[in-house]
């Protein structure tokens, strides 16, 4: 019988080694939150934990910078690397194709449609970590690492200008984060995403007030 509790300890050890050079928003704590999100969603939506748990733990096992032209390939690279490692560790072979698909499909930039409930759950779990208080902090921390300014001084909130998150941190809310609830695959994921998006909107409203744009 598959002992997922024992396997999770092995996943945690391996992923800490693999994420040695990760960016600030894709550290081991991100992984742990995604696993927790996946478990929350699975408790309502169902799905096979023998696929969901390893996919959630290993979904970012290949580190590719957000600024790299290879970023859209990262989840496919992670899927291959993860399943090779799982096979070498003796994880049951029958689960590997589904785990590979769930990892490959989790990425926003890869644009791979999740074809299984397990893949939908892992994708939702990862995207939830881009929302709420954690998502806000991750966005700003990564923007600092990439050398992006907080906002456009001429128009901090992109109301009439095109949003450009390659220059302005705040613009990333408009190019991606606020759109994530519409991409959620499960009812539980959507409900959690809508709740967490409220935190981002409150922050943006407060920012607008403080810079005199409200």
mmCIF file of C-alpha atoms in Angstrom:
data_model
loop_
_atom_site.group_PDB
_atom_site.id
_atom_site.type_symbol
_atom_site.label_atom_id
_atom_site.label_comp_id
_atom_site.label_asym_id
_atom_site.label_seq_id
_atom_site.Cartn_x
_atom_site.Cartn_y
_atom_site.Cartn_z
ATOM 1 C CA UNK A 1 0.000 0.000 0.000
ATOM 2 C CA UNK A 2 1.306 3.463 -0.909
ATOM 3 C CA UNK A 3 2.364 5.404 2.208
ATOM 4 C CA UNK A 4 1.993 9.036 1.099
ATOM 5 C CA UNK A 5 3.055 10.362 4.501
ATOM 6 C CA UNK A 6 6.430 8.665 4.126
ATOM 7 C CA UNK A 7 6.739 9.794 0.516
ATOM 8 C CA UNK A 8 6.000 13.407 1.437
ATOM 9 C CA UNK A 9 9.054 13.495 3.684
ATOM 10 C CA UNK A 10 11.149 12.335 0.726
ATOM 11 C CA UNK A 11 9.540 14.893 -1.577
ATOM 12 C CA UNK A 12 10.294 17.682 0.903
ATOM 13 C CA UNK A 13 13.957 16.697 1.212
ATOM 14 C CA UNK A 14 14.498 16.413 -2.530
ATOM 15 C CA UNK A 15 12.691 19.612 -3.468
ATOM 16 C CA UNK A 16 14.758 21.645 -0.989
ATOM 17 C CA UNK A 17 17.875 20.402 -2.773
ATOM 18 C CA UNK A 18 16.477 21.167 -6.226
ATOM 19 C CA UNK A 19 15.334 24.696 -5.330
ATOM 20 C CA UNK A 20 18.725 25.870 -4.155
ATOM 21 C CA UNK A 21 18.841 28.627 -6.791
ATOM 22 C CA UNK A 22 15.128 29.409 -6.945
ATOM 23 C CA UNK A 23 13.805 32.960 -7.127
ATOM 24 C CA UNK A 24 12.249 34.493 -4.034
ATOM 25 C CA UNK A 25 8.692 33.593 -5.023
ATOM 26 C CA UNK A 26 9.423 29.924 -5.784
ATOM 27 C CA UNK A 27 11.105 28.790 -2.595
ATOM 28 C CA UNK A 28 10.275 25.680 -0.520
ATOM 29 C CA UNK A 29 7.589 27.607 1.381
ATOM 30 C CA UNK A 30 5.781 28.221 -1.909
ATOM 31 C CA UNK A 31 5.823 24.481 -2.492
ATOM 32 C CA UNK A 32 4.402 23.747 0.961
ATOM 33 C CA UNK A 33 1.591 26.253 0.447
ATOM 34 C CA UNK A 34 0.715 24.725 -2.930
ATOM 35 C CA UNK A 35 0.562 21.279 -1.327
ATOM 36 C CA UNK A 36 -1.730 22.666 1.371
ATOM 37 C CA UNK A 37 -3.930 24.376 -1.232
ATOM 38 C CA UNK A 38 -4.137 21.140 -3.217
ATOM 39 C CA UNK A 39 -5.213 19.224 -0.135
ATOM 40 C CA UNK A 40 -7.883 21.831 0.644
ATOM 41 C CA UNK A 41 -9.292 21.606 -2.865
ATOM 42 C CA UNK A 42 -9.081 17.799 -3.015
ATOM 43 C CA UNK A 43 -11.058 17.513 0.214
ATOM 44 C CA UNK A 44 -14.005 19.113 -1.635
ATOM 45 C CA UNK A 45 -13.416 18.102 -5.249
ATOM 46 C CA UNK A 46 -12.027 14.588 -4.868
ATOM 47 C CA UNK A 47 -9.199 13.282 -7.021
ATOM 48 C CA UNK A 48 -6.385 10.800 -6.485
ATOM 49 C CA UNK A 49 -3.924 11.950 -3.828
ATOM 50 C CA UNK A 50 -1.327 9.530 -5.208
ATOM 51 C CA UNK A 51 -1.161 11.866 -8.215
ATOM 52 C CA UNK A 52 -1.999 15.208 -6.593
ATOM 53 C CA UNK A 53 0.490 15.094 -3.720
ATOM 54 C CA UNK A 54 3.662 14.308 -5.710
ATOM 55 C CA UNK A 55 2.647 16.694 -8.496
ATOM 56 C CA UNK A 56 2.109 19.500 -5.997
ATOM 57 C CA UNK A 57 5.399 18.849 -4.226
ATOM 58 C CA UNK A 58 7.452 18.552 -7.419
ATOM 59 C CA UNK A 59 5.750 21.029 -9.760
ATOM 60 C CA UNK A 60 8.617 23.556 -9.583
ATOM 61 C CA UNK A 61 11.529 21.116 -9.361
ATOM 62 C CA UNK A 62 13.241 22.781 -12.351
ATOM 63 C CA UNK A 63 14.231 26.372 -11.673
ATOM 64 C CA UNK A 64 13.850 28.780 -14.597
ATOM 65 C CA UNK A 65 13.994 32.528 -14.003
ATOM 66 C CA UNK A 66 10.845 34.544 -14.675
ATOM 67 C CA UNK A 67 13.013 36.677 -16.968
ATOM 68 C CA UNK A 68 14.293 33.707 -18.987
ATOM 69 C CA UNK A 69 13.055 33.077 -22.562
ATOM 70 C CA UNK A 70 12.736 29.416 -21.512
ATOM 71 C CA UNK A 71 10.167 30.232 -18.832
ATOM 72 C CA UNK A 72 7.250 28.834 -20.844
ATOM 73 C CA UNK A 73 9.085 25.490 -21.041
ATOM 74 C CA UNK A 74 9.761 25.225 -17.313
ATOM 75 C CA UNK A 75 6.748 23.105 -16.390
ATOM 76 C CA UNK A 76 7.459 20.581 -19.160
ATOM 77 C CA UNK A 77 11.064 20.379 -18.003
ATOM 78 C CA UNK A 78 9.869 19.924 -14.414
ATOM 79 C CA UNK A 79 7.445 17.181 -15.451
ATOM 80 C CA UNK A 80 10.230 15.214 -17.121
ATOM 81 C CA UNK A 81 12.704 15.748 -14.276
ATOM 82 C CA UNK A 82 10.137 14.854 -11.588
ATOM 83 C CA UNK A 83 8.937 11.667 -13.235
ATOM 84 C CA UNK A 84 12.501 10.509 -13.868
ATOM 85 C CA UNK A 85 13.297 11.030 -10.199
ATOM 86 C CA UNK A 86 10.081 9.338 -9.035
ATOM 87 C CA UNK A 87 10.839 6.329 -11.240
ATOM 88 C CA UNK A 88 14.371 6.129 -9.840
ATOM 89 C CA UNK A 89 12.931 6.151 -6.322
ATOM 90 C CA UNK A 90 10.458 3.372 -7.037
ATOM 91 C CA UNK A 91 7.248 5.395 -7.032
ATOM 92 C CA UNK A 92 4.452 3.265 -8.556
ATOM 93 C CA UNK A 93 4.780 3.497 -12.322
ATOM 94 C CA UNK A 94 1.054 3.603 -13.015
ATOM 95 C CA UNK A 95 0.821 7.112 -11.525
ATOM 96 C CA UNK A 96 3.698 8.694 -13.444
ATOM 97 C CA UNK A 97 1.882 9.773 -16.650
ATOM 98 C CA UNK A 98 -0.839 11.529 -14.642
ATOM 99 C CA UNK A 99 1.740 13.190 -12.390
ATOM 100 C CA UNK A 100 3.707 14.345 -15.439
ATOM 101 C CA UNK A 101 0.603 15.870 -16.999
ATOM 102 C CA UNK A 102 -0.417 17.621 -13.769
ATOM 103 C CA UNK A 103 3.028 19.189 -13.439
ATOM 104 C CA UNK A 104 3.235 20.246 -17.083
ATOM 105 C CA UNK A 105 -0.261 21.778 -17.021
ATOM 106 C CA UNK A 106 0.126 23.779 -13.816
ATOM 107 C CA UNK A 107 1.984 26.675 -15.427
ATOM 108 C CA UNK A 108 0.256 29.870 -16.550
ATOM 109 C CA UNK A 109 2.859 30.572 -19.232
ATOM 110 C CA UNK A 110 2.876 27.005 -20.612
ATOM 111 C CA UNK A 111 -0.812 27.316 -21.599
ATOM 112 C CA UNK A 112 -1.485 23.567 -21.341
ATOM 113 C CA UNK A 113 -5.107 22.615 -20.712
ATOM 114 C CA UNK A 114 -5.440 20.343 -17.648
ATOM 115 C CA UNK A 115 -7.224 17.207 -18.845
ATOM 116 C CA UNK A 116 -7.709 15.442 -15.502
ATOM 117 C CA UNK A 117 -9.229 16.446 -12.176
ATOM 118 C CA UNK A 118 -5.837 15.973 -10.538
ATOM 119 C CA UNK A 119 -4.194 18.361 -13.010
ATOM 120 C CA UNK A 120 -6.986 20.891 -12.473
ATOM 121 C CA UNK A 121 -6.447 20.759 -8.719
ATOM 122 C CA UNK A 122 -2.682 21.246 -8.956
ATOM 123 C CA UNK A 123 -3.123 24.147 -11.373
ATOM 124 C CA UNK A 124 -5.663 25.822 -9.075
ATOM 125 C CA UNK A 125 -3.480 25.212 -6.022
ATOM 126 C CA UNK A 126 -0.485 26.884 -7.650
ATOM 127 C CA UNK A 127 -2.480 29.877 -8.892
ATOM 128 C CA UNK A 128 -4.013 30.444 -5.478
ATOM 129 C CA UNK A 129 -0.526 31.186 -4.163
ATOM 130 C CA UNK A 130 -0.408 34.199 -6.517
ATOM 131 C CA UNK A 131 -3.426 35.740 -4.780
ATOM 132 C CA UNK A 132 -4.254 37.087 -1.323
ATOM 133 C CA UNK A 133 -1.691 38.381 1.156
ATOM 134 C CA UNK A 134 0.892 35.818 0.066
ATOM 135 C CA UNK A 135 0.387 36.610 -3.614
ATOM 136 C CA UNK A 136 0.774 40.315 -2.945
ATOM 137 C CA UNK A 137 4.019 39.761 -1.050
ATOM 138 C CA UNK A 138 5.386 37.363 -3.679
ATOM 139 C CA UNK A 139 4.659 39.803 -6.493
ATOM 140 C CA UNK A 140 6.480 42.673 -4.813
ATOM 141 C CA UNK A 141 9.411 40.542 -3.641
ATOM 142 C CA UNK A 142 9.982 39.153 -7.129
ATOM 143 C CA UNK A 143 9.642 42.597 -8.698
ATOM 144 C CA UNK A 144 12.417 43.880 -6.450
ATOM 145 C CA UNK A 145 14.598 40.929 -7.437
ATOM 146 C CA UNK A 146 13.968 41.675 -11.127
ATOM 147 C CA UNK A 147 14.695 45.383 -10.681
ATOM 148 C CA UNK A 148 11.205 46.658 -11.509
ATOM 149 C CA UNK A 149 9.859 49.886 -10.051
ATOM 150 C CA UNK A 150 6.689 49.888 -7.950
ATOM 151 C CA UNK A 151 4.508 51.944 -10.314
ATOM 152 C CA UNK A 152 4.477 54.421 -13.192
ATOM 153 C CA UNK A 153 4.849 57.863 -11.568
ATOM 154 C CA UNK A 154 2.735 59.485 -14.299
ATOM 155 C CA UNK A 155 -0.174 57.068 -13.820
ATOM 156 C CA UNK A 156 0.359 54.560 -10.990
ATOM 157 C CA UNK A 157 -2.827 52.606 -11.755
ATOM 158 C CA UNK A 158 -2.993 51.688 -15.484
ATOM 159 C CA UNK A 159 -6.415 53.164 -16.166
ATOM 160 C CA UNK A 160 -5.823 54.607 -19.635
ATOM 161 C CA UNK A 161 -2.281 53.470 -20.412
ATOM 162 C CA UNK A 162 -1.328 49.882 -21.366
ATOM 163 C CA UNK A 163 -0.239 47.837 -18.352
ATOM 164 C CA UNK A 164 3.443 46.876 -18.588
ATOM 165 C CA UNK A 165 4.583 44.483 -15.865
ATOM 166 C CA UNK A 166 8.091 44.332 -17.313
ATOM 167 C CA UNK A 167 8.578 47.847 -15.914
ATOM 168 C CA UNK A 168 5.986 48.364 -13.169
ATOM 169 C CA UNK A 169 5.272 45.947 -10.317
ATOM 170 C CA UNK A 170 1.684 47.139 -9.874
ATOM 171 C CA UNK A 171 0.911 46.452 -13.527
ATOM 172 C CA UNK A 172 1.339 42.717 -12.900
ATOM 173 C CA UNK A 173 -1.924 42.796 -10.973
ATOM 174 C CA UNK A 174 -3.662 43.885 -14.168
ATOM 175 C CA UNK A 175 -1.785 41.727 -16.675
ATOM 176 C CA UNK A 176 -2.187 38.504 -14.677
ATOM 177 C CA UNK A 177 -3.171 38.354 -11.021
ATOM 178 C CA UNK A 178 -6.659 39.868 -11.172
ATOM 179 C CA UNK A 179 -7.481 37.564 -14.102
ATOM 180 C CA UNK A 180 -6.622 34.345 -12.273
ATOM 181 C CA UNK A 181 -10.055 33.690 -10.703
ATOM 182 C CA UNK A 182 -11.489 33.361 -14.212
ATOM 183 C CA UNK A 183 -8.991 30.575 -14.970
ATOM 184 C CA UNK A 184 -9.769 28.389 -11.974
ATOM 185 C CA UNK A 185 -10.808 24.865 -12.886
ATOM 186 C CA UNK A 186 -12.614 23.732 -9.725
ATOM 187 C CA UNK A 187 -15.481 25.277 -7.769
ATOM 188 C CA UNK A 188 -13.411 25.298 -4.572
ATOM 189 C CA UNK A 189 -10.486 26.903 -6.366
ATOM 190 C CA UNK A 190 -12.731 29.628 -7.784
ATOM 191 C CA UNK A 191 -14.275 30.399 -4.403
ATOM 192 C CA UNK A 192 -10.878 30.668 -2.730
ATOM 193 C CA UNK A 193 -9.499 32.739 -5.625
ATOM 194 C CA UNK A 194 -12.350 35.236 -5.498
ATOM 195 C CA UNK A 195 -11.882 35.623 -1.754
ATOM 196 C CA UNK A 196 -8.144 36.200 -2.081
ATOM 197 C CA UNK A 197 -8.548 38.583 -5.011
ATOM 198 C CA UNK A 198 -10.505 40.830 -2.668
ATOM 199 C CA UNK A 199 -7.268 41.363 -0.728
ATOM 200 C CA UNK A 200 -5.505 42.533 -3.892
ATOM 201 C CA UNK A 201 -8.321 44.937 -4.756
ATOM 202 C CA UNK A 202 -8.246 46.419 -1.255
ATOM 203 C CA UNK A 203 -4.507 46.985 -1.609
ATOM 204 C CA UNK A 204 -4.914 48.659 -5.002
ATOM 205 C CA UNK A 205 -7.688 50.911 -3.697
ATOM 206 C CA UNK A 206 -5.493 51.956 -0.772
ATOM 207 C CA UNK A 207 -2.512 52.531 -3.034
ATOM 208 C CA UNK A 208 -4.616 54.738 -5.311
ATOM 209 C CA UNK A 209 -5.678 56.823 -2.310
ATOM 210 C CA UNK A 210 -2.128 57.221 -1.017
ATOM 211 C CA UNK A 211 -0.753 58.386 -4.369
ATOM 212 C CA UNK A 212 -3.688 60.715 -4.964
ATOM 213 C CA UNK A 213 -5.362 58.744 -7.756
ATOM 214 C CA UNK A 214 -8.625 57.756 -6.093
#
